[in-house]
Amino acid sequence: MPESVQLKINGVPVRVPLGSTVAAAVLLAGHSAFRRSVSGEGRGPLCCMGICFECRLTIDGQQHVRSCQLLCREGMEITLGE
Amino acid sequence: MCAAASCSAAKAWRLPSVSNRRQFDVLVVGGGPSGIAAACCAAEASLRVAIADDNPDLGGQIWRGEHIFPGTEEAAHWYRRLRELSVEHLPGARIFAQAGARTLIAETDSGVCEVGFEKLILATGARERFLPFPGWTLPNVMGAGGLQALAKSGLDVRAGKVVVAGTGPLLLAVASHLKQYGAEILLVAEQAPRHRLLPFALRLPPSKLKDALSLRRDLAGVPYLTSCWPVAADGENKLERVTLRRGARTWSLPCDYLACGFHLVPNTELAALLGCVLDDGKVRVDDFQQTTIPAVYCAGEPTGIGGLELSLVEGQIAGFAAAARFDSARRLFAKRNKLGRFAARLERAFALRPELKHLPQPETLVCRCEDVSLLRLREHLSWRAAKLLTRCGMGPCQGRICGPALEFILGWQPESVRPPVFPVRVESLMTAAASAMPETSSPNPVSRS
Amino acid sequence: MTSRIYDVLIIGAGIIGAACAREFARAGLRIAVVEAGFGGATFAGMGHIVVMDDSEPQFALTRYSQQLWRELAPELPPDVEYMPCGTLWIAADDQEMQEVRRKHEFYAARRVPTEIFDPRALYEAEPHLRPGLLGALLVPEDLVIYAPCAARFLLHQAQAYSCDLYLDKVLQVRDHAVILQNRGGLHAGAVINAAGTWAPELTPGLEMRPRKGQLVITDRYPGFVRHQLVELGYLKSAHTLTAESFAFNVQPRITGQLLIGSSRQFGVQTNAVDNHIIAGMLARACHYLPELSRMSAIRTWTGFRAATADKLPVIGKCPGRQHLYLATGHEGLGITTSLATARLLLDQFLQRAPAIPAEPYLPNRVMETAHA
């Protein structure tokens, strides 16, 4: 049973402990800003429980997916918002 | 377009069908402590029970990440009890609409699931209240429970400098937890004044007093400042320092994270969608935790913020009642009432001070989804006007973050709830609508006037 | 009872009332506007400014008004979100392509610029449309705005002259006065009923029915759609009098959000979302834009359009009443024709010649003849 999971964040491979959420993985990879708000501010997770939508990312091609409640899966491709 | 064109529309694009249809005696929405307790009590009466929760694992917020290694005896007890019963767990199920009086619709990553039930128990918990202040939108400013949840989900907070701020017993629990994860807690800033907290602390029942003292011991060396709150967060691209105020004194602390939450707000949106009557933002329930909609029960924070123990008791009562075990339910009334009185004292002790209404500056953003500042919002006389003209509250959070803040700062009441209760994929909305009864729209259609 | 006297009192601060307020205030008249709660079609609809050719009068009014919007554009503040994106009328079969050519000729003869797109041009313009479409008609001068803020702008313009706004509900319309729920009475030389779907309550005998519509809005997907996209079947939907219908009609907002419509229902009184309409409407939208199905839908809502039997609005003095004017019944073209409506009404009030013939919109045709 693997202890860690590898995924790609903006094309860069990142290895995180099994059971981590995507939001935690993105922060572990050193990104604080996940996306830009409508007026261009960098934003990161706020509520961490699926309500604020500040943590949304493009995951495996699907836009606007909340990352704070999603467990990392092997091979996931994450793209941060511009 | 008349019938012919409608037919061709159906032929041209087959309406997606529900990928999954399930039926239970009792459906519990929400897998936190009250939901787990409710499910256990209903399942022990040999009913077919399921818990639907939008997280990958059970535990809600307070027991998040504890499904394998529970952090307390209490959690361990309930998880054990649950494991011994065949309660179905529907993980990652985001309930967003109704398909009929006894059917809810959930979106999962793979499609749409219709869940039918005889009895429904809403255990949807609560969320943190965020109050805006300059810089609160910077990355690494998070909720108090929020940062704790992230730490439990894999964020490495070792050696991270954390300021915990806001209000409520949650702050101490969060600070203690984060410290165990290796974070350096710089201080805990509690907005409530000592003259309110001290009498509250002195009246704590022995068990709670023991917990409180134990927390204080865990946090030895960490300043716990009352009458203290954040007035600004600063940093280039993310949080670098927090400015705090206490009386006449204002000072800044360099830090990595600000874990800041101003108490809790009930998650009542699903209850409202179903037509349950709310009193002052709380779901109205009778002694048996039944809402104003027959066969729909509600337990825990949505009936009023009351903490873990009260949530557990209410969950049990709801579970017993849904299983028609009314005597078992009645036996818990006294405990519930006692805990309810405690909850009321807690709310009074940690009530928000009026100074907090002035934390945001005119240009401080209040609606984060649409980047609307306080200045723009204050131009309007009502929530409705503000919504329409600034689009505050029309973003993906559907007003869940800005709403409680504006209610506190401007006294605005939230508007009615429409499906989808959460943003969902267009195909999910389509599937849900297609599978619903033609006559069913919302249970309490409102005459336009 | 208050004794303030206005020249003209306007019932309704939706787009029609606001446009009238601006027009009449700028003409030097003392104006009052009464608004009950921002619940009208202005605050629920799509904000699409579009020329339509169902009839000559409809064309004349929509074109006149569209040009007035284009002239106003430089003054509009950013929150009106003025987008000169144009409309693409999409043809899915030969019959619809014929309609494209017919429209093209019709508009060419009336000096409205349009362009016929063959499939290559269409997919270059809108790559996310499903394959197999035959072409489209581009109407480049059509526009999109955010209507609630446009109404507010027009009202502010009026208030820069002489316009008082009352947030109150009109209970009764009398000669030279209205009775309000909270404030008592307001006196005016003339009253304009611009109350949309509530207009018949205030002017009994006015034959108009509410026509319900439903909309869905998505999260932001900037650049996914560049024009307002409408199927030619929309015209059948808008212009029949059958109980319910829906058609493909998707609008890009300046935010990148997609507004998905459109639907029409008669005889439904509640403002609840109707599942079968949503299902059909979204299915139709996904039929034309398949990638829509995976997009995030944030909200759904409903609204009611004020509809007359001949699909033309009501603009003019109320028959049998000396001091009452009507400006209502715009169905789905309220935003489009608001500015021209206000202009035509002012022309009538001041008894000067209008820029287009005003007869087709006069109220006689929609007043019950039996009504005294």
PDB file of C-alpha atoms in Angstrom, chain C residues 85-90 100 104 107 112-117 122 125-126 135-142 227-228:
ATOM      1  CA  CYS C  85     -20.861  41.533 -29.044  1.00  0.00           C
ATOM      2  CA  GLY C  86     -23.618  41.164 -31.610  1.00  0.00           C
ATOM      3  CA  THR C  87     -26.067  38.295 -32.062  1.00  0.00           C
ATOM      4  CA  LEU C  88     -25.540  35.147 -34.060  1.00  0.00           C
ATOM      5  CA  TRP C  89     -28.809  33.589 -35.270  1.00  0.00           C
ATOM      6  CA  ILE C  90     -27.917  29.966 -35.776  1.00  0.00           C
ATOM      7  CA  VAL C 100     -31.051  33.493 -42.464  1.00  0.00           C
ATOM      8  CA  HIS C 104     -30.327  39.268 -44.342  1.00  0.00           C
ATOM      9  CA  TYR C 107     -32.204  44.012 -42.832  1.00  0.00           C
ATOM     10  CA  VAL C 112     -29.155  47.260 -40.720  1.00  0.00           C
ATOM     11  CA  PRO C 113     -25.717  45.700 -41.223  1.00  0.00           C
ATOM     12  CA  THR C 114     -25.755  41.888 -41.083  1.00  0.00           C
ATOM     13  CA  GLU C 115     -23.492  39.162 -42.420  1.00  0.00           C
ATOM     14  CA  ILE C 116     -24.260  35.615 -43.506  1.00  0.00           C
ATOM     15  CA  PHE C 117     -21.865  33.064 -42.051  1.00  0.00           C
ATOM     16  CA  LEU C 122     -19.452  30.191 -38.005  1.00  0.00           C
ATOM     17  CA  ALA C 125     -16.409  32.740 -34.782  1.00  0.00           C
ATOM     18  CA  GLU C 126     -17.748  30.215 -32.290  1.00  0.00           C
ATOM     19  CA  GLY C 135     -24.485  28.700 -40.808  1.00  0.00           C
ATOM     20  CA  ALA C 136     -25.759  31.806 -39.122  1.00  0.00           C
ATOM     21  CA  LEU C 137     -26.679  35.433 -39.458  1.00  0.00           C
ATOM     22  CA  LEU C 138     -24.466  37.868 -37.570  1.00  0.00           C
ATOM     23  CA  VAL C 139     -26.132  41.077 -36.433  1.00  0.00           C
ATOM     24  CA  PRO C 140     -23.093  42.993 -35.241  1.00  0.00           C
ATOM     25  CA  GLU C 141     -24.916  45.997 -33.820  1.00  0.00           C
ATOM     26  CA  ASP C 142     -26.835  43.979 -31.242  1.00  0.00           C
ATOM     27  CA  HIS C 227     -21.638  36.530 -29.277  1.00  0.00           C
ATOM     28  CA  GLN C 228     -25.161  36.129 -28.023  1.00  0.00           C
TER      29      GLN C 228
END
